[in-house]
Coordinates of N, CA, C and O in Angstrom, one line a residue:
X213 N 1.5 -24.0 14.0 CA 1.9 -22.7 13.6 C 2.3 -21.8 14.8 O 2.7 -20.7 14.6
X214 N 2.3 -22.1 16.0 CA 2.7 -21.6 17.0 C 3.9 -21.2 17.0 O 4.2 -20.2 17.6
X215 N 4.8 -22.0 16.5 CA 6.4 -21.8 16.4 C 6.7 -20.9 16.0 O 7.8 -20.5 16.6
X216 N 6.2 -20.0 15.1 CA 6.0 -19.1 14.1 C 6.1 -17.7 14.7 O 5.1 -17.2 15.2
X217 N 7.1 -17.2 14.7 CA 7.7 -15.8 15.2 C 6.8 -14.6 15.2 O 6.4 -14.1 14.2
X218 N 6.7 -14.3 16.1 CA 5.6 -12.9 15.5 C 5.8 -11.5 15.7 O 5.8 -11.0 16.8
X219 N 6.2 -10.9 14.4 CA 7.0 -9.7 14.6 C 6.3 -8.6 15.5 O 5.1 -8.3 15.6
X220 N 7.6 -8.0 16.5 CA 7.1 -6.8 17.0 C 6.1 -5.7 15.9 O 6.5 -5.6 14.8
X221 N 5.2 -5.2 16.2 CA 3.9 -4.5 15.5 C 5.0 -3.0 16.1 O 4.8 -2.0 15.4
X222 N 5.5 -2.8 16.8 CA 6.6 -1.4 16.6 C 8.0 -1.5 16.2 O 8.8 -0.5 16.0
X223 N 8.1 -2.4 16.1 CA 9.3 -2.7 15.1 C 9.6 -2.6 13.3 O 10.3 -3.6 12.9
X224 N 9.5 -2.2 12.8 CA 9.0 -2.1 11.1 C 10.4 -1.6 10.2 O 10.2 -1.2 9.1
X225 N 12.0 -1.8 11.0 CA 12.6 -1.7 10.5 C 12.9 -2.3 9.3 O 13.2 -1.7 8.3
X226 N 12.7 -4.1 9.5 CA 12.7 -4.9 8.2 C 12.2 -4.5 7.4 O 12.9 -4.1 6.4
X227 N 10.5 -4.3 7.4 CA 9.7 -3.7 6.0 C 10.3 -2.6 5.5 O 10.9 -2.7 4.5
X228 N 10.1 -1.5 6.3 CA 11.0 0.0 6.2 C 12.3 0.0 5.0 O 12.6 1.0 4.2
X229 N 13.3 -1.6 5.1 CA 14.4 -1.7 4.7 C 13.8 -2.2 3.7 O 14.3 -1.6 2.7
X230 N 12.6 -3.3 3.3 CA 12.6 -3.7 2.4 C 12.0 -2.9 1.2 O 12.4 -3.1 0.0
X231 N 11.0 -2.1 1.7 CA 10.3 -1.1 1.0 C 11.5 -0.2 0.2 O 11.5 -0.1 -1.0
X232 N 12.5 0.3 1.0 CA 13.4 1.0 0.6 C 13.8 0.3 -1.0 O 13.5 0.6 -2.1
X233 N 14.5 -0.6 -0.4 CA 15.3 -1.6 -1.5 C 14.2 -2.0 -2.8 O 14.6 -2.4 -3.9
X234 N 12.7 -1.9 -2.5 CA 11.9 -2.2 -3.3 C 12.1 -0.8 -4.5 O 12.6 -0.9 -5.6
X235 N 11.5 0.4 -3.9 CA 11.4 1.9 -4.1 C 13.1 2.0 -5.4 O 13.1 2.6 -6.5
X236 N 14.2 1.4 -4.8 CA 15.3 1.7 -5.6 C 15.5 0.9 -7.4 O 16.1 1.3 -8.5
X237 N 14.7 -0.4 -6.9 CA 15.1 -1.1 -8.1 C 14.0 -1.1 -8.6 O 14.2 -1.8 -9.6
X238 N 12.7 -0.6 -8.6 CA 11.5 -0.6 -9.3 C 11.4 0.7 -9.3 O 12.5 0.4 -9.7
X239 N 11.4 1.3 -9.2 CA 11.1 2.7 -9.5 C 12.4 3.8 -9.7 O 12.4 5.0 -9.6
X240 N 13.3 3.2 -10.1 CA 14.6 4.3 -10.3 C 14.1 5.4 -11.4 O 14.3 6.6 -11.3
X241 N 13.3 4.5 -12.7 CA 12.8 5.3 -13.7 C 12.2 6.6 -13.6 O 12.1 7.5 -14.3
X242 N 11.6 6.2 -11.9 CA 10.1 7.3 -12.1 C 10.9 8.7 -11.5 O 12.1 8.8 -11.3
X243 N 9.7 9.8 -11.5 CA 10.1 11.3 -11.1 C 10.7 10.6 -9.7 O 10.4 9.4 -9.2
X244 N 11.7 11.9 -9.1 CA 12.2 11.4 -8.1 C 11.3 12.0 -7.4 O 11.6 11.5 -6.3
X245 N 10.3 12.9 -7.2 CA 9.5 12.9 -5.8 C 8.5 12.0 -5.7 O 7.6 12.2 -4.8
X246 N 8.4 11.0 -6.5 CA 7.3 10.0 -6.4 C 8.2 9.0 -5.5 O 7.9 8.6 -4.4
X247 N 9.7 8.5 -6.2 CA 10.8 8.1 -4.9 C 10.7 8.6 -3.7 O 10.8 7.8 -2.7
X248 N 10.4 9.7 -3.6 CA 10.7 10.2 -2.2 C 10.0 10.2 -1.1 O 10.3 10.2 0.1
X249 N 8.1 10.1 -1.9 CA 6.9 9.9 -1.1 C 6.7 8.3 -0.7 O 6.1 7.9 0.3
X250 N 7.4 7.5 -1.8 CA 7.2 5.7 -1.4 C 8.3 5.5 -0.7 O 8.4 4.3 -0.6
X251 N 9.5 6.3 -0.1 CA 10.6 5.9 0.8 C 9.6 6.2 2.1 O 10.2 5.8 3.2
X252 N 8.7 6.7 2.4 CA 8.2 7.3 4.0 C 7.0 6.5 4.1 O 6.2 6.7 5.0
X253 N 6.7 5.6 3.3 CA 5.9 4.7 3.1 C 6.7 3.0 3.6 O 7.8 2.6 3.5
X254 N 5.5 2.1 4.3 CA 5.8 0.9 4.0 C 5.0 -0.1 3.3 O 3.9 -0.5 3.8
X255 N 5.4 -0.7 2.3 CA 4.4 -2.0 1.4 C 4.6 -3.4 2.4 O 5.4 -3.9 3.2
X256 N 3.1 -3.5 1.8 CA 3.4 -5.0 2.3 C 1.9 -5.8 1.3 O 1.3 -5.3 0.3
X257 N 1.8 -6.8 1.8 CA 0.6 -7.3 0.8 C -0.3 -8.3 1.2 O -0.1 -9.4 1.7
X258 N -1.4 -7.8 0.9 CA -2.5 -8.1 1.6 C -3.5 -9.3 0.6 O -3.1 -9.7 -0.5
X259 N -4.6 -9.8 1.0 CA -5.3 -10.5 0.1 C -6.8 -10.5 0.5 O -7.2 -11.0 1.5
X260 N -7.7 -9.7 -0.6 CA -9.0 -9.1 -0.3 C -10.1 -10.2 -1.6 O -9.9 -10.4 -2.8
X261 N -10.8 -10.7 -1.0 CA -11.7 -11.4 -1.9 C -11.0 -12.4 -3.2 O -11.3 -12.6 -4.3
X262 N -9.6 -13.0 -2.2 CA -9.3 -14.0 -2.8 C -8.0 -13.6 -3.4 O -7.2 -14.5 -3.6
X263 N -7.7 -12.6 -3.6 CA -7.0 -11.6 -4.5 C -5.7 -10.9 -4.1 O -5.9 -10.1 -3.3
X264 N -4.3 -11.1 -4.4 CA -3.5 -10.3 -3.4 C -3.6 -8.9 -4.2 O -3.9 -8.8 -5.4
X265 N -3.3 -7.8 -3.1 CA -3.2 -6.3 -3.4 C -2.1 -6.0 -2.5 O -1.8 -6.3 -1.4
X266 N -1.4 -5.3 -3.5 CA -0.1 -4.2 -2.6 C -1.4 -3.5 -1.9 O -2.5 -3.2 -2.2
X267 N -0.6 -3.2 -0.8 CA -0.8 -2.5 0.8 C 0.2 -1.5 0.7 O 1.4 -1.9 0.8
X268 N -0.1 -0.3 0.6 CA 1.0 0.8 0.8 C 0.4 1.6 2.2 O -0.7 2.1 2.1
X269 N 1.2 1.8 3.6 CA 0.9 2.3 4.5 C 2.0 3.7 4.4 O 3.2 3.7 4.2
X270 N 0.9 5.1 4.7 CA 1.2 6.1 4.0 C 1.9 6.7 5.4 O 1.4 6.1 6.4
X271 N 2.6 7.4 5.5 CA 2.3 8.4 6.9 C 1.4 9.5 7.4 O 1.4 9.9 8.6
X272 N 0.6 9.9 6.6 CA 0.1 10.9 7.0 C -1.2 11.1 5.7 O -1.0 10.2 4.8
X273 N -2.1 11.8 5.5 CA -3.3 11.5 4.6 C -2.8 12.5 3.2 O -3.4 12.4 2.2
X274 N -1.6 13.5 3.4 CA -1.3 14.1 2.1 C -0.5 13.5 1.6 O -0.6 13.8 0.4
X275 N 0.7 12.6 1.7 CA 1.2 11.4 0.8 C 0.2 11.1 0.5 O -0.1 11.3 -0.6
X276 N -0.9 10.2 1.5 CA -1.8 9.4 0.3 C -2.6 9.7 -0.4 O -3.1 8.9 -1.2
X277 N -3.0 11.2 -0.4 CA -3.6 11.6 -1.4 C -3.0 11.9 -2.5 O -3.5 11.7 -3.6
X278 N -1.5 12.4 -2.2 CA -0.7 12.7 -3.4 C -0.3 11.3 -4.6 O -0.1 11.3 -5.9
X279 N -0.2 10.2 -3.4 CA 0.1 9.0 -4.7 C -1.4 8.5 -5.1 O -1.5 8.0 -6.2
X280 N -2.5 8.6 -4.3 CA -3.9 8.4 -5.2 C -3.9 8.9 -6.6 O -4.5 8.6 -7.6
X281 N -2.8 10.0 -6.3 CA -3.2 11.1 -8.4 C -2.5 10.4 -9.1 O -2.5 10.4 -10.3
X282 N -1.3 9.2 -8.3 CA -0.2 8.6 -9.3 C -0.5 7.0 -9.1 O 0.4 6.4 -8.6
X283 N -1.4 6.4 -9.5 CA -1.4 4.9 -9.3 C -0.9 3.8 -10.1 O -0.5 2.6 -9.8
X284 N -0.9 4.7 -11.6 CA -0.7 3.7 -12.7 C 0.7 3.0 -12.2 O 0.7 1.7 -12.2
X285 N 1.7 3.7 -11.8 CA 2.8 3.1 -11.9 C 2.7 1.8 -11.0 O 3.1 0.7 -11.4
X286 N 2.2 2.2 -9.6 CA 2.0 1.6 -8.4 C 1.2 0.0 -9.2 O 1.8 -1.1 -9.2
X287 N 0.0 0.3 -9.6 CA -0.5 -0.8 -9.9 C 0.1 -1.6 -11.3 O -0.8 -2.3 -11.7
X288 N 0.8 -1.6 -11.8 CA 2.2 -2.2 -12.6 C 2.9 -2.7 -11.6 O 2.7 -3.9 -11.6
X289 N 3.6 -2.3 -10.8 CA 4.5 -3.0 -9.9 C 3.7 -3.8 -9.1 O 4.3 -4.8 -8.6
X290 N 2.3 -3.6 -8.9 CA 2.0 -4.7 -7.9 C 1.8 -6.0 -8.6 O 1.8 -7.0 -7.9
X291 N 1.6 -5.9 -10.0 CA 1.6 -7.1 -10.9 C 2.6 -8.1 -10.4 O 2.3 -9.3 -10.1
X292 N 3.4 -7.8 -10.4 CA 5.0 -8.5 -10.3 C 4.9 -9.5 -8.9 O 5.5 -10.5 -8.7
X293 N 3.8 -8.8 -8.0 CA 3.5 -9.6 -6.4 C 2.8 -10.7 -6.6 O 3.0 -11.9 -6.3
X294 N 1.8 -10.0 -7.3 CA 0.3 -10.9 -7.2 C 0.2 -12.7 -7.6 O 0.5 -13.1 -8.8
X295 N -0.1 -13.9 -6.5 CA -0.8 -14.9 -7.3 C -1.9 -15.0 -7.8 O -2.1 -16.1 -8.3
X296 N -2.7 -14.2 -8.0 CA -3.7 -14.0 -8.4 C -3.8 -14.5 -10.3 O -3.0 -13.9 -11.0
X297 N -4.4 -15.3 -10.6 CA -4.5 -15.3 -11.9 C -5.6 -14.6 -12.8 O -6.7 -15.0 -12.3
X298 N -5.9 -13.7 -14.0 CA -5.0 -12.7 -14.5 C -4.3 -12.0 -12.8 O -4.8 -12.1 -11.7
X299 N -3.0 -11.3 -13.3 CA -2.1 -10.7 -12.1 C -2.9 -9.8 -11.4 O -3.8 -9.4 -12.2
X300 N -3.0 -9.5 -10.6 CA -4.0 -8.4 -9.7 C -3.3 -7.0 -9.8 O -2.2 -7.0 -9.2
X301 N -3.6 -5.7 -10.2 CA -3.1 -4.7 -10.3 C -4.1 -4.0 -9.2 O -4.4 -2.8 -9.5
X302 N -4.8 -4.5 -7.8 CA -4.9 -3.8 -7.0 C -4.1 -3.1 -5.9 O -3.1 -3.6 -5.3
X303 N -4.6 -1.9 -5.7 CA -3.5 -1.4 -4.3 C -4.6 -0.6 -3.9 O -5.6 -0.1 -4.4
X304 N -3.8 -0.7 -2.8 CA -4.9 0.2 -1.6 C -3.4 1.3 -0.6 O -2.4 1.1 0.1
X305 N -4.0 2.5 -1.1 CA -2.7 3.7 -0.1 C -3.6 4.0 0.8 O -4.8 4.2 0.7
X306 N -3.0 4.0 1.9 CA -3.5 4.3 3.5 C -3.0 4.6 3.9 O -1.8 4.5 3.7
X307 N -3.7 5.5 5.1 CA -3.2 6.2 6.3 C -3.9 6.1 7.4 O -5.1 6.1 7.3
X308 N -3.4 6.1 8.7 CA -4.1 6.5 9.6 C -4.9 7.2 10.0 O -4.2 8.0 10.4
X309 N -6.1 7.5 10.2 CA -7.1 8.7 10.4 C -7.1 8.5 12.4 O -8.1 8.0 13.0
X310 N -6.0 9.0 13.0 CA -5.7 8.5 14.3 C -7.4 9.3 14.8 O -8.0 8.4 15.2
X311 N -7.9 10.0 14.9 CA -9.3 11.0 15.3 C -10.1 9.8 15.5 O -10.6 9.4 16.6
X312 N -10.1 9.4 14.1 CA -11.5 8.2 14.6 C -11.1 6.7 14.8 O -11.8 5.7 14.9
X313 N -9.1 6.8 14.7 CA -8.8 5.2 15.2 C -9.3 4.1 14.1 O -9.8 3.0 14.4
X314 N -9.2 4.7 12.7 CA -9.5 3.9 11.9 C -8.4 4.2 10.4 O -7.6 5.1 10.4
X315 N -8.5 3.2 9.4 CA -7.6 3.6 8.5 C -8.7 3.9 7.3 O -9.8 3.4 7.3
X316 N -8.2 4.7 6.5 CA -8.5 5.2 5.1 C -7.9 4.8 3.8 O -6.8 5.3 3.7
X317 N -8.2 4.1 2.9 CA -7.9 3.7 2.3 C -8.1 4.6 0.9 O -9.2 5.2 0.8
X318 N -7.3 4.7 0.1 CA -7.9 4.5 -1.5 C -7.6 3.1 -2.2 O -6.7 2.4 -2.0
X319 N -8.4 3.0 -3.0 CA -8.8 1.5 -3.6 C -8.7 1.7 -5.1 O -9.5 2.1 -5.8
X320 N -7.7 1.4 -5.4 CA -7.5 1.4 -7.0 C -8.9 0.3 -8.1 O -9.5 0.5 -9.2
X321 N -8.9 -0.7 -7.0 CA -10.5 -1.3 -7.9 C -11.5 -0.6 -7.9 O -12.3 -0.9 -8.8
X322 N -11.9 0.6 -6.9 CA -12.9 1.1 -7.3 C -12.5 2.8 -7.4 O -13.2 3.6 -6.9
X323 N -11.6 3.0 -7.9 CA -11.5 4.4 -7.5 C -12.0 5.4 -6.6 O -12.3 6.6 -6.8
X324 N -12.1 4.7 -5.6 CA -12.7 5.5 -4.1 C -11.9 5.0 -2.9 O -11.2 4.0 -2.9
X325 N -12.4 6.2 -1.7 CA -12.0 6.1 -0.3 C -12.9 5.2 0.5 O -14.1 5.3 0.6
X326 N -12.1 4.4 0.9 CA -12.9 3.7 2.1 C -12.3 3.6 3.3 O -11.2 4.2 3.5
X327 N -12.9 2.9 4.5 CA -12.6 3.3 5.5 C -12.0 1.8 6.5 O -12.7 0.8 6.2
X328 N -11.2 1.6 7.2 CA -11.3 0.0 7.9 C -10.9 0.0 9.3 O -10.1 0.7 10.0
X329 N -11.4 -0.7 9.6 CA -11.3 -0.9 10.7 C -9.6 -1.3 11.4 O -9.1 -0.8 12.4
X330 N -9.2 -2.0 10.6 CA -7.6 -2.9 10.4 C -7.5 -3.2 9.5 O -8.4 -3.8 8.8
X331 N -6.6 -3.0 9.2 CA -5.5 -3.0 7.7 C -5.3 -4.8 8.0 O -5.0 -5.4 7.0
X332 N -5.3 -5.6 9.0 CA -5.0 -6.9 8.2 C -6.0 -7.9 8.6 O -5.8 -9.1 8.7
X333 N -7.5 -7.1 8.8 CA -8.9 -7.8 8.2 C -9.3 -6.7 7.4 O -9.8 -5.7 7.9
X334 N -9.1 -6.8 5.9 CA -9.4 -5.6 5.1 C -10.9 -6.1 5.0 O -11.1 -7.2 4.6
X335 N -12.0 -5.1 5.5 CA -13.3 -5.8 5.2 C -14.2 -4.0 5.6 O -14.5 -3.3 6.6
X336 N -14.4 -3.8 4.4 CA -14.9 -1.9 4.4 C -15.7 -1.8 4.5 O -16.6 -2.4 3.9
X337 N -15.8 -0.7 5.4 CA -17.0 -0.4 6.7 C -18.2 0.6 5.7 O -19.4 0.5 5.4
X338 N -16.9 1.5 5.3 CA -18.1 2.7 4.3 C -17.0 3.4 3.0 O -15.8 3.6 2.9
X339 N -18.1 3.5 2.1 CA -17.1 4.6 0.9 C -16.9 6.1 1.5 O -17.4 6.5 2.5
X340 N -16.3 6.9 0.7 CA -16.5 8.2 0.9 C -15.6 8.8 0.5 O -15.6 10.0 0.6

């Protein structure tokens, strides 16, 4: 597996583009400021206790509080990702909490905030 390219971690134009292109053909239906808050956003997808979940990385903690009030759609679309058998309608919206150098999550499986250390060992420190 060494061969295996490993993307610049400041580079995020690809995701950026793909998220975009995602945001246009899955979500054309929805309000457009719900478009507008997942275009400043990047997905990607993660896999927690076996299970894939959309990973939505927020910019800032009032997008992610604002799409916390709006999940249902979010967790529909992540159906469409998931190998998970039944489909996994988990997502986790995050943001940086740069103060304490950790990320914040909300957790659609439990309807609460949790806290991580890194977004790609999702493994939660504390609720809250």
């Amino acid at each position: 597996m060494s061969d295996v390219p490993i993307p610049d971690s400041q580079d995020r134009s690809l995701q950026k583009a793909f998220t975009g292109k995602l945001v246009d053909e899955y979500f054309d239906y929805s309000e457009s400021w719900l478009r507008a808050i997942l275009r400043m956003c990047i997905f990607s997808l993660t896999r927690i206790g076996g299970k894939t979940a959309l990973l939505i990385e927020c910019p800032n903690q009032a997008v992610a509080k604002r799409l916390s009030r709006k999940t249902y759609p979010l967790q529909q679309f992540s159906e469409c990702f998931s190998s998970s058998y039944p489909a996994s309608r988990r997502v986790l919206i995050c943001y940086q909490d740069s103060a304490l150098a950790t990320w914040r999550c909300f957790d659609t499986e439990s309807n609460s905030w949790k806290t991580w250390e890194n977004l790609q060992i999702p493994t939660a420190s504390t609720d809250g």
